[in-house]
């Protein structure tokens, strides 16, 4: 009914990275008779530059993320583990108990010596 008013629009070109990828990586595996297809056409210099910039930005971001992950991992390795922290606390408690026991023992000995002097 509205066919006479409808106009077929061409599909937009893919982004520069996809064009570059299709030309460099996919086209060699396409039969020779389809090499002239616009889908496998070489990218324009602007598209090639855009593709290159995008790839560099992604590579830099990945490298930054890897460096950050490595830094965090090294912090975790250098930090004492929970078990080490727990052992340190247990040693402190044991040391406090033993010093408390020694103090009580000394008080008892002093009291016994004082009691013997009255006998």
PDB file of C-alpha atoms in Angstrom:
ATOM      1  CA  UNK A   1       0.000   0.000   0.000  1.00  0.00           C
ATOM      2  CA  UNK A   2       2.743   2.478   0.949  1.00  0.00           C
ATOM      3  CA  UNK A   3       5.423   0.837  -1.165  1.00  0.00           C
ATOM      4  CA  UNK A   4       5.648   3.783  -3.494  1.00  0.00           C
ATOM      5  CA  UNK A   5       6.466   6.072  -0.545  1.00  0.00           C
ATOM      6  CA  UNK A   6       8.998   3.788   1.033  1.00  0.00           C
ATOM      7  CA  UNK A   7      12.611   4.193   0.139  1.00  0.00           C
ATOM      8  CA  UNK A   8      15.230   1.528   0.756  1.00  0.00           C
ATOM      9  CA  UNK A   9      18.182   2.951   2.636  1.00  0.00           C
ATOM     10  CA  UNK A  10      21.647   1.493   2.310  1.00  0.00           C
ATOM     11  CA  UNK A  11      23.093  -0.083   5.425  1.00  0.00           C
ATOM     12  CA  UNK A  12      25.606   2.133   7.218  1.00  0.00           C
ATOM     13  CA  UNK A  13      29.247   1.168   7.057  1.00  0.00           C
ATOM     14  CA  UNK A  14      30.577  -0.622  10.111  1.00  0.00           C
ATOM     15  CA  UNK A  15      32.962   1.252  12.387  1.00  0.00           C
ATOM     16  CA  UNK A  16      36.618   1.682  11.441  1.00  0.00           C
ATOM     17  CA  UNK A  17      37.870  -1.139  13.653  1.00  0.00           C
ATOM     18  CA  UNK A  18      35.430  -3.628  12.126  1.00  0.00           C
ATOM     19  CA  UNK A  19      36.290  -2.522   8.564  1.00  0.00           C
ATOM     20  CA  UNK A  20      40.003  -2.903   9.274  1.00  0.00           C
ATOM     21  CA  UNK A  21      39.443  -6.323  10.839  1.00  0.00           C
ATOM     22  CA  UNK A  22      37.299  -7.553   7.942  1.00  0.00           C
ATOM     23  CA  UNK A  23      39.898  -6.423   5.396  1.00  0.00           C
ATOM     24  CA  UNK A  24      42.972  -7.734   7.218  1.00  0.00           C
ATOM     25  CA  UNK A  25      41.775 -10.909   8.908  1.00  0.00           C
ATOM     26  CA  UNK A  26      38.664 -12.149   7.107  1.00  0.00           C
ATOM     27  CA  UNK A  27      39.281 -11.195   3.463  1.00  0.00           C
ATOM     28  CA  UNK A  28      42.217 -13.632   3.005  1.00  0.00           C
ATOM     29  CA  UNK A  29      39.830 -16.519   3.721  1.00  0.00           C
ATOM     30  CA  UNK A  30      37.074 -15.278   1.402  1.00  0.00           C
ATOM     31  CA  UNK A  31      36.977 -16.764  -2.128  1.00  0.00           C
ATOM     32  CA  UNK A  32      38.621 -14.582  -4.804  1.00  0.00           C
ATOM     33  CA  UNK A  33      35.334 -13.856  -6.538  1.00  0.00           C
ATOM     34  CA  UNK A  34      34.055 -11.983  -3.444  1.00  0.00           C
ATOM     35  CA  UNK A  35      37.175  -9.922  -2.745  1.00  0.00           C
ATOM     36  CA  UNK A  36      35.595  -6.914  -4.492  1.00  0.00           C
ATOM     37  CA  UNK A  37      32.616  -6.945  -2.134  1.00  0.00           C
ATOM     38  CA  UNK A  38      32.344  -3.610  -0.237  1.00  0.00           C
ATOM     39  CA  UNK A  39      32.212  -5.574   3.010  1.00  0.00           C
ATOM     40  CA  UNK A  40      35.882  -6.526   2.554  1.00  0.00           C
ATOM     41  CA  UNK A  41      37.071  -3.191   1.106  1.00  0.00           C
ATOM     42  CA  UNK A  42      40.232  -1.608   2.455  1.00  0.00           C
ATOM     43  CA  UNK A  43      39.618   1.014   5.137  1.00  0.00           C
ATOM     44  CA  UNK A  44      40.073   4.673   4.307  1.00  0.00           C
ATOM     45  CA  UNK A  45      43.070   6.403   5.909  1.00  0.00           C
ATOM     46  CA  UNK A  46      40.739   8.038   8.446  1.00  0.00           C
ATOM     47  CA  UNK A  47      39.181   4.681   9.349  1.00  0.00           C
ATOM     48  CA  UNK A  48      42.611   3.075   9.589  1.00  0.00           C
ATOM     49  CA  UNK A  49      43.790   5.866  11.910  1.00  0.00           C
ATOM     50  CA  UNK A  50      40.644   5.513  14.018  1.00  0.00           C
ATOM     51  CA  UNK A  51      41.175   1.756  14.227  1.00  0.00           C
ATOM     52  CA  UNK A  52      44.795   2.218  15.241  1.00  0.00           C
ATOM     53  CA  UNK A  53      43.926   4.792  17.918  1.00  0.00           C
ATOM     54  CA  UNK A  54      41.162   2.604  19.315  1.00  0.00           C
ATOM     55  CA  UNK A  55      43.435  -0.431  19.489  1.00  0.00           C
ATOM     56  CA  UNK A  56      46.163   1.586  21.232  1.00  0.00           C
ATOM     57  CA  UNK A  57      43.675   2.958  23.764  1.00  0.00           C
ATOM     58  CA  UNK A  58      42.408  -0.557  24.512  1.00  0.00           C
ATOM     59  CA  UNK A  59      45.945  -1.880  24.850  1.00  0.00           C
ATOM     60  CA  UNK A  60      46.886   0.954  27.216  1.00  0.00           C
ATOM     61  CA  UNK A  61      43.754   0.391  29.311  1.00  0.00           C
ATOM     62  CA  UNK A  62      44.458  -3.338  29.572  1.00  0.00           C
ATOM     63  CA  UNK A  63      48.066  -2.655  30.575  1.00  0.00           C
ATOM     64  CA  UNK A  64      46.927  -0.154  33.215  1.00  0.00           C
ATOM     65  CA  UNK A  65      44.390  -2.624  34.575  1.00  0.00           C
ATOM     66  CA  UNK A  66      47.009  -5.383  34.709  1.00  0.00           C
ATOM     67  CA  UNK A  67      49.455  -3.101  36.530  1.00  0.00           C
ATOM     68  CA  UNK A  68      46.762  -2.125  39.044  1.00  0.00           C
ATOM     69  CA  UNK A  69      45.827  -5.771  39.597  1.00  0.00           C
ATOM     70  CA  UNK A  70      49.478  -6.663  40.130  1.00  0.00           C
ATOM     71  CA  UNK A  71      49.892  -3.812  42.636  1.00  0.00           C
ATOM     72  CA  UNK A  72      46.829  -4.959  44.572  1.00  0.00           C
ATOM     73  CA  UNK A  73      48.048  -8.566  44.538  1.00  0.00           C
ATOM     74  CA  UNK A  74      51.466  -7.514  45.856  1.00  0.00           C
ATOM     75  CA  UNK A  75      49.769  -5.568  48.652  1.00  0.00           C
ATOM     76  CA  UNK A  76      47.808  -8.672  49.574  1.00  0.00           C
ATOM     77  CA  UNK A  77      50.943 -10.818  49.569  1.00  0.00           C
ATOM     78  CA  UNK A  78      52.870  -8.330  51.711  1.00  0.00           C
ATOM     79  CA  UNK A  79      50.028  -7.921  54.187  1.00  0.00           C
ATOM     80  CA  UNK A  80      49.907 -10.475  56.989  1.00  0.00           C
ATOM     81  CA  UNK A  81      47.323 -13.154  56.464  1.00  0.00           C
ATOM     82  CA  UNK A  82      44.414 -13.654  58.837  1.00  0.00           C
ATOM     83  CA  UNK A  83      46.085 -16.734  60.310  1.00  0.00           C
ATOM     84  CA  UNK A  84      49.282 -14.777  60.981  1.00  0.00           C
ATOM     85  CA  UNK A  85      47.293 -11.992  62.610  1.00  0.00           C
ATOM     86  CA  UNK A  86      45.396 -14.504  64.729  1.00  0.00           C
ATOM     87  CA  UNK A  87      48.606 -16.210  65.821  1.00  0.00           C
ATOM     88  CA  UNK A  88      50.048 -12.831  66.814  1.00  0.00           C
ATOM     89  CA  UNK A  89      46.978 -12.052  68.905  1.00  0.00           C
ATOM     90  CA  UNK A  90      47.104 -15.501  70.520  1.00  0.00           C
ATOM     91  CA  UNK A  91      50.786 -14.998  71.372  1.00  0.00           C
ATOM     92  CA  UNK A  92      49.967 -11.628  72.935  1.00  0.00           C
ATOM     93  CA  UNK A  93      47.192 -13.202  75.008  1.00  0.00           C
ATOM     94  CA  UNK A  94      49.461 -16.050  76.109  1.00  0.00           C
ATOM     95  CA  UNK A  95      52.194 -13.581  77.024  1.00  0.00           C
ATOM     96  CA  UNK A  96      49.726 -11.503  79.032  1.00  0.00           C
ATOM     97  CA  UNK A  97      48.483 -14.618  80.826  1.00  0.00           C
ATOM     98  CA  UNK A  98      51.997 -15.784  81.670  1.00  0.00           C
ATOM     99  CA  UNK A  99      53.014 -12.344  82.957  1.00  0.00           C
ATOM    100  CA  UNK A 100      49.785 -12.206  84.997  1.00  0.00           C
ATOM    101  CA  UNK A 101      50.541 -15.666  86.406  1.00  0.00           C
ATOM    102  CA  UNK A 102      54.097 -14.616  87.268  1.00  0.00           C
ATOM    103  CA  UNK A 103      52.807 -11.481  88.975  1.00  0.00           C
ATOM    104  CA  UNK A 104      50.334 -13.506  91.059  1.00  0.00           C
ATOM    105  CA  UNK A 105      53.051 -16.006  91.925  1.00  0.00           C
ATOM    106  CA  UNK A 106      55.346 -13.189  93.049  1.00  0.00           C
ATOM    107  CA  UNK A 107      52.578 -11.706  95.180  1.00  0.00           C
ATOM    108  CA  UNK A 108      51.933 -15.109  96.780  1.00  0.00           C
ATOM    109  CA  UNK A 109      55.645 -15.622  97.468  1.00  0.00           C
ATOM    110  CA  UNK A 110      55.877 -12.195  99.074  1.00  0.00           C
ATOM    111  CA  UNK A 111      52.848 -12.961 101.222  1.00  0.00           C
ATOM    112  CA  UNK A 112      54.325 -16.321 102.281  1.00  0.00           C
ATOM    113  CA  UNK A 113      57.641 -14.698 103.185  1.00  0.00           C
ATOM    114  CA  UNK A 114      55.781 -12.080 105.193  1.00  0.00           C
ATOM    115  CA  UNK A 115      53.769 -14.801 106.960  1.00  0.00           C
ATOM    116  CA  UNK A 116      56.937 -16.781 107.808  1.00  0.00           C
ATOM    117  CA  UNK A 117      58.540 -13.750 109.377  1.00  0.00           C
ATOM    118  CA  UNK A 118      55.660 -13.538 111.868  1.00  0.00           C
ATOM    119  CA  UNK A 119      56.075 -17.179 112.937  1.00  0.00           C
TER     120      UNK A 119
END
